[in-house]
PDB file of C-alpha atoms in Angstrom:
ATOM      1  CA  GLN A   1      73.450 130.829  -9.912  1.00 95.00           C
ATOM      2  CA  VAL A   2      72.328 133.790 -12.048  1.00 97.00           C
ATOM      3  CA  GLN A   3      71.385 131.784 -15.349  1.00 98.00           C
ATOM      4  CA  LEU A   4      69.794 133.592 -18.757  1.00 98.00           C
ATOM      5  CA  VAL A   5      68.437 130.874 -21.058  1.00 98.00           C
ATOM      6  CA  GLN A   6      67.276 131.610 -24.423  1.00 98.00           C
ATOM      7  CA  SER A   7      64.878 130.341 -26.704  1.00 98.00           C
ATOM      8  CA  GLY A   8      66.180 128.475 -29.732  1.00 98.00           C
ATOM      9  CA  ALA A   9      67.224 129.714 -33.236  1.00 98.00           C
ATOM     10  CA  GLU A  10      64.779 130.695 -35.710  1.00 98.00           C
ATOM     11  CA  VAL A  11      64.810 131.588 -39.255  1.00 98.00           C
ATOM     12  CA  LYS A  12      62.714 133.868 -40.376  1.00 98.00           C
ATOM     13  CA  LYS A  13      61.311 136.164 -43.969  1.00 98.00           C
ATOM     14  CA  PRO A  14      62.241 139.532 -44.715  1.00 98.00           C
ATOM     15  CA  GLY A  15      59.071 141.517 -43.691  1.00 98.00           C
ATOM     16  CA  ALA A  16      58.502 138.702 -41.180  1.00 98.00           C
ATOM     17  CA  SER A  17      58.614 138.809 -36.686  1.00 98.00           C
ATOM     18  CA  VAL A  18      60.837 137.766 -34.432  1.00 98.00           C
ATOM     19  CA  LYS A  19      59.981 137.787 -30.797  1.00 98.00           C
ATOM     20  CA  VAL A  20      63.256 136.095 -28.000  1.00 98.00           C
ATOM     21  CA  SER A  21      63.048 135.007 -24.770  1.00 98.00           C
ATOM     22  CA  CYS A  22      65.191 135.183 -21.706  1.00 98.00           C
ATOM     23  CA  LYS A  23      64.280 133.846 -18.804  1.00 98.00           C
ATOM     24  CA  ALA A  24      65.920 134.126 -15.597  1.00 98.00           C
ATOM     25  CA  SER A  25      67.230 132.013 -13.023  1.00 98.00           C
ATOM     26  CA  GLY A  26      69.000 132.442  -9.444  1.00 97.00           C
ATOM     27  CA  TYR A  27      68.216 136.380  -8.469  1.00 97.00           C
ATOM     28  CA  THR A  28      65.303 139.054  -8.143  1.00 96.00           C
ATOM     29  CA  PHE A  29      63.775 139.539 -11.973  1.00 96.00           C
ATOM     30  CA  THR A  30      63.111 142.649 -10.851  1.00 96.00           C
ATOM     31  CA  GLY A  31      66.497 143.937  -9.505  1.00 95.00           C
ATOM     32  CA  TYR A  32      67.739 144.339 -12.316  1.00 96.00           C
ATOM     33  CA  TYR A  33      67.968 146.216 -16.350  1.00 96.00           C
ATOM     34  CA  MET A  34      67.479 143.464 -19.293  1.00 97.00           C
ATOM     35  CA  HIS A  35      69.579 144.855 -21.306  1.00 98.00           C
ATOM     36  CA  TRP A  36      70.126 143.153 -25.500  1.00 98.00           C
ATOM     37  CA  VAL A  37      72.288 143.634 -27.527  1.00 98.00           C
ATOM     38  CA  ARG A  38      73.547 141.852 -30.936  1.00 98.00           C
ATOM     39  CA  GLN A  39      75.784 140.497 -32.907  1.00 98.00           C
ATOM     40  CA  ALA A  40      75.774 139.779 -37.006  1.00 98.00           C
ATOM     41  CA  PRO A  41      77.992 136.373 -38.125  1.00 96.00           C
ATOM     42  CA  GLY A  42      81.506 138.169 -37.793  1.00 94.00           C
ATOM     43  CA  GLN A  43      81.200 141.291 -37.028  1.00 96.00           C
ATOM     44  CA  GLY A  44      80.897 142.858 -33.996  1.00 96.00           C
ATOM     45  CA  LEU A  45      78.767 143.621 -30.795  1.00 97.00           C
ATOM     46  CA  GLU A  46      75.682 145.560 -30.440  1.00 97.00           C
ATOM     47  CA  TRP A  47      73.702 147.470 -28.373  1.00 97.00           C
ATOM     48  CA  MET A  48      69.886 147.372 -28.771  1.00 97.00           C
ATOM     49  CA  GLY A  49      68.116 148.446 -25.704  1.00 97.00           C
ATOM     50  CA  ARG A  50      67.380 147.470 -22.259  1.00 97.00           C
ATOM     51  CA  ILE A  51      63.659 147.032 -20.344  1.00 97.00           C
ATOM     52  CA  ASN A  52      63.728 147.710 -15.960  1.00 96.00           C
ATOM     53  CA  PRO A  53      61.303 144.715 -15.624  1.00 95.00           C
ATOM     54  CA  ASN A  54      59.926 146.339 -13.072  1.00 94.00           C
ATOM     55  CA  SER A  55      58.042 149.411 -14.275  1.00 96.00           C
ATOM     56  CA  GLY A  56      58.148 147.453 -17.765  1.00 96.00           C
ATOM     57  CA  GLY A  57      60.020 151.133 -18.707  1.00 96.00           C
ATOM     58  CA  THR A  58      62.254 150.342 -22.468  1.00 97.00           C
ATOM     59  CA  ASN A  59      65.480 152.631 -24.091  1.00 96.00           C
ATOM     60  CA  TYR A  60      65.878 151.784 -26.716  1.00 97.00           C
ATOM     61  CA  ALA A  61      68.687 152.749 -29.445  1.00 96.00           C
ATOM     62  CA  GLN A  62      67.748 154.772 -32.230  1.00 95.00           C
ATOM     63  CA  LYS A  63      68.752 152.295 -34.982  1.00 95.00           C
ATOM     64  CA  PHE A  64      65.769 150.461 -33.646  1.00 96.00           C
ATOM     65  CA  GLN A  65      63.214 152.664 -32.710  1.00 96.00           C
ATOM     66  CA  GLY A  66      60.382 151.681 -34.665  1.00 96.00           C
ATOM     67  CA  ARG A  67      61.279 148.307 -35.086  1.00 98.00           C
ATOM     68  CA  VAL A  68      61.916 146.689 -31.571  1.00 98.00           C
ATOM     69  CA  THR A  69      59.900 146.237 -28.807  1.00 98.00           C
ATOM     70  CA  MET A  70      61.388 144.984 -25.011  1.00 98.00           C
ATOM     71  CA  THR A  71      58.328 143.274 -22.610  1.00 98.00           C
ATOM     72  CA  ARG A  72      58.442 141.190 -19.551  1.00 98.00           C
ATOM     73  CA  ASP A  73      56.669 138.501 -18.026  1.00 98.00           C
ATOM     74  CA  THR A  74      57.504 139.253 -14.485  1.00 97.00           C
ATOM     75  CA  SER A  75      55.686 136.090 -13.296  1.00 97.00           C
ATOM     76  CA  ILE A  76      57.699 133.661 -14.681  1.00 98.00           C
ATOM     77  CA  SER A  77      60.733 136.333 -14.963  1.00 98.00           C
ATOM     78  CA  THR A  78      61.648 135.939 -18.211  1.00 98.00           C
ATOM     79  CA  ALA A  79      62.252 139.173 -20.839  1.00 98.00           C
ATOM     80  CA  TYR A  80      61.246 139.165 -24.311  1.00 98.00           C
ATOM     81  CA  MET A  81      62.984 140.926 -27.521  1.00 98.00           C
ATOM     82  CA  GLU A  82      60.560 141.698 -30.460  1.00 98.00           C
ATOM     83  CA  LEU A  83      61.927 142.427 -33.991  1.00 98.00           C
ATOM     84  CA  SER A  84      60.045 143.558 -36.792  1.00 98.00           C
ATOM     85  CA  ARG A  85      59.992 144.681 -40.682  1.00 98.00           C
ATOM     86  CA  LEU A  86      63.015 142.867 -40.133  1.00 98.00           C
ATOM     87  CA  ARG A  87      65.810 142.296 -43.490  1.00 98.00           C
ATOM     88  CA  SER A  88      68.565 140.018 -44.186  1.00 97.00           C
ATOM     89  CA  ASP A  89      71.077 143.053 -41.948  1.00 97.00           C
ATOM     90  CA  ASP A  90      69.204 141.198 -39.382  1.00 98.00           C
ATOM     91  CA  THR A  91      70.789 137.930 -39.105  1.00 98.00           C
ATOM     92  CA  ALA A  92      72.497 138.041 -36.216  1.00 98.00           C
ATOM     93  CA  VAL A  93      72.565 136.498 -32.610  1.00 98.00           C
ATOM     94  CA  TYR A  94      70.715 137.954 -29.893  1.00 98.00           C
ATOM     95  CA  TYR A  95      72.049 138.071 -26.376  1.00 98.00           C
ATOM     96  CA  CYS A  96      70.284 139.309 -23.003  1.00 98.00           C
ATOM     97  CA  ALA A  97      72.884 140.784 -20.746  1.00 98.00           C
ATOM     98  CA  ARG A  98      72.058 141.481 -16.977  1.00 97.00           C
ATOM     99  CA  GLY A  99      74.548 144.140 -15.601  1.00 91.00           C
ATOM    100  CA  GLU A 100      76.635 143.352 -11.821  1.00 89.00           C
ATOM    101  CA  ASP A 101      73.802 146.083 -10.245  1.00 87.00           C
ATOM    102  CA  PHE A 102      69.975 147.161 -11.183  1.00 86.00           C
ATOM    103  CA  TRP A 103      71.667 151.235 -13.180  1.00 86.00           C
ATOM    104  CA  SER A 104      74.620 148.332 -14.824  1.00 90.00           C
ATOM    105  CA  GLY A 105      75.751 149.002 -18.042  1.00 92.00           C
ATOM    106  CA  TYR A 106      78.422 146.907 -18.502  1.00 96.00           C
ATOM    107  CA  TYR A 107      77.572 142.784 -18.394  1.00 97.00           C
ATOM    108  CA  ASN A 108      77.905 140.586 -15.909  1.00 95.00           C
ATOM    109  CA  TYR A 109      76.057 137.903 -17.664  1.00 97.00           C
ATOM    110  CA  TRP A 110      75.044 136.870 -20.868  1.00 98.00           C
ATOM    111  CA  GLY A 111      72.662 134.567 -22.188  1.00 98.00           C
ATOM    112  CA  GLN A 112      73.413 131.926 -24.351  1.00 98.00           C
ATOM    113  CA  GLY A 113      72.715 133.611 -28.007  1.00 98.00           C
ATOM    114  CA  THR A 114      70.013 133.574 -30.029  1.00 98.00           C
ATOM    115  CA  LEU A 115      70.636 133.263 -33.436  1.00 98.00           C
ATOM    116  CA  VAL A 116      67.848 134.865 -35.681  1.00 98.00           C
ATOM    117  CA  THR A 117      68.184 133.990 -39.922  1.00 98.00           C
ATOM    118  CA  VAL A 118      66.300 135.851 -42.448  1.00 98.00           C
ATOM    119  CA  SER A 119      66.191 134.757 -45.803  1.00 97.00           C
ATOM    120  CA  SER A 120      63.955 133.929 -48.600  1.00 94.00           C
TER     121      SER A 120
ATOM    122  CA  GLU B   1      76.630 158.455 -29.967  1.00 94.00           C
ATOM    123  CA  ILE B   2      79.858 157.680 -28.462  1.00 96.00           C
ATOM    124  CA  VAL B   3      81.526 156.305 -30.849  1.00 97.00           C
ATOM    125  CA  LEU B   4      84.803 153.966 -29.734  1.00 98.00           C
ATOM    126  CA  THR B   5      87.413 152.830 -32.451  1.00 98.00           C
ATOM    127  CA  GLN B   6      90.002 150.289 -31.105  1.00 98.00           C
ATOM    128  CA  SER B   7      93.187 149.642 -32.762  1.00 95.00           C
ATOM    129  CA  PRO B   8      94.581 147.747 -33.787  1.00 97.00           C
ATOM    130  CA  GLY B   9      91.749 145.497 -35.693  1.00 97.00           C
ATOM    131  CA  THR B  10      94.795 141.878 -35.578  1.00 98.00           C
ATOM    132  CA  LEU B  11      97.906 141.701 -33.008  1.00 98.00           C
ATOM    133  CA  SER B  12      99.466 139.099 -33.701  1.00 97.00           C
ATOM    134  CA  LEU B  13     101.804 137.795 -30.654  1.00 97.00           C
ATOM    135  CA  SER B  14     103.385 134.848 -28.833  1.00 97.00           C
ATOM    136  CA  PRO B  15     102.591 133.682 -26.058  1.00 97.00           C
ATOM    137  CA  GLY B  16     104.024 135.305 -23.446  1.00 97.00           C
ATOM    138  CA  GLU B  17     104.445 138.458 -25.154  1.00 97.00           C
ATOM    139  CA  ARG B  18     102.901 141.024 -23.586  1.00 98.00           C
ATOM    140  CA  ALA B  19      99.851 143.298 -25.407  1.00 98.00           C
ATOM    141  CA  THR B  20      98.519 145.885 -25.727  1.00 98.00           C
ATOM    142  CA  LEU B  21      95.035 147.293 -26.395  1.00 98.00           C
ATOM    143  CA  SER B  22      94.216 150.947 -28.012  1.00 98.00           C
ATOM    144  CA  CYS B  23      90.483 151.565 -27.603  1.00 98.00           C
ATOM    145  CA  ARG B  24      89.736 155.829 -28.708  1.00 98.00           C
ATOM    146  CA  ALA B  25      86.054 157.488 -27.679  1.00 97.00           C
ATOM    147  CA  SER B  26      85.118 160.196 -30.232  1.00 97.00           C
ATOM    148  CA  GLN B  27      83.864 161.729 -27.418  1.00 96.00           C
ATOM    149  CA  SER B  28      84.875 162.055 -23.581  1.00 95.00           C
ATOM    150  CA  VAL B  29      83.256 158.686 -21.583  1.00 95.00           C
ATOM    151  CA  SER B  30      81.462 159.713 -18.317  1.00 85.00           C
ATOM    152  CA  SER B  31      83.410 158.971 -15.367  1.00 82.00           C
ATOM    153  CA  SER B  32      85.622 155.687 -16.984  1.00 88.00           C
ATOM    154  CA  TYR B  33      81.801 154.117 -17.962  1.00 95.00           C
ATOM    155  CA  LEU B  34      84.624 151.770 -20.044  1.00 97.00           C
ATOM    156  CA  ALA B  35      84.377 148.315 -19.845  1.00 98.00           C
ATOM    157  CA  TRP B  36      86.560 144.999 -21.648  1.00 98.00           C
ATOM    158  CA  TYR B  37      84.938 141.612 -22.545  1.00 98.00           C
ATOM    159  CA  GLN B  38      86.810 139.096 -24.330  1.00 98.00           C
ATOM    160  CA  GLN B  39      84.633 136.911 -26.508  1.00 98.00           C
ATOM    161  CA  LYS B  40      85.874 133.123 -28.099  1.00 97.00           C
ATOM    162  CA  PRO B  41      83.880 131.719 -31.044  1.00 96.00           C
ATOM    163  CA  GLY B  42      80.941 130.090 -30.279  1.00 95.00           C
ATOM    164  CA  GLN B  43      81.112 131.612 -26.417  1.00 97.00           C
ATOM    165  CA  ALA B  44      79.031 135.186 -25.374  1.00 98.00           C
ATOM    166  CA  PRO B  45      81.707 137.569 -24.153  1.00 98.00           C
ATOM    167  CA  ARG B  46      82.498 137.187 -21.086  1.00 98.00           C
ATOM    168  CA  LEU B  47      83.218 140.617 -19.107  1.00 98.00           C
ATOM    169  CA  LEU B  48      87.456 141.077 -17.915  1.00 98.00           C
ATOM    170  CA  ILE B  49      87.308 144.706 -16.526  1.00 98.00           C
ATOM    171  CA  TYR B  50      84.808 147.334 -15.858  1.00 97.00           C
ATOM    172  CA  GLY B  51      85.207 151.508 -14.735  1.00 96.00           C
ATOM    173  CA  ALA B  52      87.763 150.998 -17.153  1.00 97.00           C
ATOM    174  CA  SER B  53      90.056 149.710 -14.609  1.00 97.00           C
ATOM    175  CA  SER B  54      88.526 147.441 -12.088  1.00 97.00           C
ATOM    176  CA  ARG B  55      88.973 143.609 -12.512  1.00 97.00           C
ATOM    177  CA  ALA B  56      86.397 141.652 -12.366  1.00 97.00           C
ATOM    178  CA  THR B  57      85.431 138.583 -10.097  1.00 96.00           C
ATOM    179  CA  GLY B  58      87.479 135.677 -10.787  1.00 97.00           C
ATOM    180  CA  ILE B  59      89.813 137.690 -13.857  1.00 98.00           C
ATOM    181  CA  PRO B  60      93.624 137.409 -13.507  1.00 97.00           C
ATOM    182  CA  ASP B  61      95.762 139.677 -12.751  1.00 97.00           C
ATOM    183  CA  ARG B  62      97.600 139.543 -15.860  1.00 98.00           C
ATOM    184  CA  PHE B  63      94.666 141.692 -17.077  1.00 98.00           C
ATOM    185  CA  SER B  64      94.288 145.369 -16.375  1.00 98.00           C
ATOM    186  CA  GLY B  65      92.368 148.874 -17.185  1.00 98.00           C
ATOM    187  CA  SER B  66      93.495 152.174 -18.246  1.00 97.00           C
ATOM    188  CA  GLY B  67      93.190 155.205 -19.274  1.00 96.00           C
ATOM    189  CA  SER B  68      90.557 158.159 -18.823  1.00 95.00           C
ATOM    190  CA  GLY B  69      88.254 160.715 -21.238  1.00 95.00           C
ATOM    191  CA  THR B  70      89.305 159.620 -24.559  1.00 96.00           C
ATOM    192  CA  ASP B  71      91.465 157.005 -24.877  1.00 97.00           C
ATOM    193  CA  PHE B  72      92.221 153.606 -23.110  1.00 98.00           C
ATOM    194  CA  THR B  73      94.187 150.903 -22.698  1.00 98.00           C
ATOM    195  CA  LEU B  74      94.217 146.973 -22.060  1.00 98.00           C
ATOM    196  CA  THR B  75      96.883 145.211 -21.338  1.00 98.00           C
ATOM    197  CA  ILE B  76      98.017 141.792 -21.067  1.00 98.00           C
ATOM    198  CA  SER B  77     101.209 141.392 -19.382  1.00 97.00           C
ATOM    199  CA  ARG B  78     101.770 138.067 -20.465  1.00 97.00           C
ATOM    200  CA  LEU B  79     100.112 135.732 -22.875  1.00 97.00           C
ATOM    201  CA  GLU B  80      98.647 132.858 -21.786  1.00 97.00           C
ATOM    202  CA  PRO B  81      96.841 130.230 -24.749  1.00 96.00           C
ATOM    203  CA  GLU B  82      93.546 130.633 -23.657  1.00 97.00           C
ATOM    204  CA  ASP B  83      93.906 134.374 -23.980  1.00 98.00           C
ATOM    205  CA  PHE B  84      94.026 134.057 -27.822  1.00 97.00           C
ATOM    206  CA  ALA B  85      90.850 135.319 -28.539  1.00 98.00           C
ATOM    207  CA  VAL B  86      88.795 138.858 -30.108  1.00 98.00           C
ATOM    208  CA  TYR B  87      88.413 142.025 -27.270  1.00 98.00           C
ATOM    209  CA  TYR B  88      86.025 144.578 -27.426  1.00 98.00           C
ATOM    210  CA  CYS B  89      85.687 147.588 -25.848  1.00 98.00           C
ATOM    211  CA  GLN B  90      82.706 149.215 -24.932  1.00 98.00           C
ATOM    212  CA  GLN B  91      81.378 152.539 -23.172  1.00 97.00           C
ATOM    213  CA  TYR B  92      78.253 152.769 -20.638  1.00 95.00           C
ATOM    214  CA  GLY B  93      78.118 156.646 -19.877  1.00 92.00           C
ATOM    215  CA  SER B  94      75.787 157.699 -22.229  1.00 92.00           C
ATOM    216  CA  SER B  95      72.917 156.430 -24.254  1.00 90.00           C
ATOM    217  CA  PRO B  96      72.967 154.783 -26.634  1.00 93.00           C
ATOM    218  CA  PHE B  97      76.064 152.449 -25.088  1.00 95.00           C
ATOM    219  CA  THR B  98      78.663 151.148 -28.196  1.00 97.00           C
ATOM    220  CA  PHE B  99      80.360 148.898 -27.935  1.00 98.00           C
ATOM    221  CA  GLY B 100      84.398 148.832 -30.532  1.00 98.00           C
ATOM    222  CA  GLY B 101      85.164 147.373 -33.595  1.00 97.00           C
ATOM    223  CA  GLY B 102      87.642 144.878 -31.096  1.00 98.00           C
ATOM    224  CA  THR B 103      91.087 143.619 -31.705  1.00 98.00           C
ATOM    225  CA  LYS B 104      91.736 139.905 -32.880  1.00 98.00           C
ATOM    226  CA  VAL B 105      94.590 138.656 -30.288  1.00 98.00           C
ATOM    227  CA  GLU B 106      96.141 135.662 -32.311  1.00 97.00           C
ATOM    228  CA  ILE B 107      98.717 133.211 -32.070  1.00 94.00           C
ATOM    229  CA  LYS B 108     102.451 134.900 -33.839  1.00 92.00           C
TER     230      LYS B 108
END
């Protein structure tokens, strides 16, 4: 069965960086885009971008351009999302998510979420 | 960027009643690439509907989606106790993929 297992909660200071991992299992990792979505406390969902695990190609939401880097390690079927120059309003749960097929922009599968808290 | 506006913000209904949730896009959503999700506290979202009207695997038929262009609707025909949650629409027809602000369906 498809599983996306994310790394644990993080506490960071403003200005620092955070790197969240998402380990995939139960399917061919390189066969599906991996997307990242975040949710601030009590707020809605926000799409951050996606990575093609086969090529490493990325698409980022303009809001995060210059601060976000999505990478992958195909040898261990793991995707990463790194966010730099953290601010307090980056406090959120970060999810990785996968679609039904390679190009799907809707998500059948989600990681359990990683809470990132930015606080001085 | 396509902005999705969901209404109402909160819907107060009783079990057994019908729920009608609206999602309006700031511009046409190409090929009806619109999805609906349900989210309960502390959980990841769960896909209900994709392609505006196709139910995801395992979703009960009391959930239905309709619409095209800029106006979309999620209908829950008869609310079950487990349906009280927050619902989000999402468009994936053009990047950046965007979500609506959500509609909370609460018990009256």
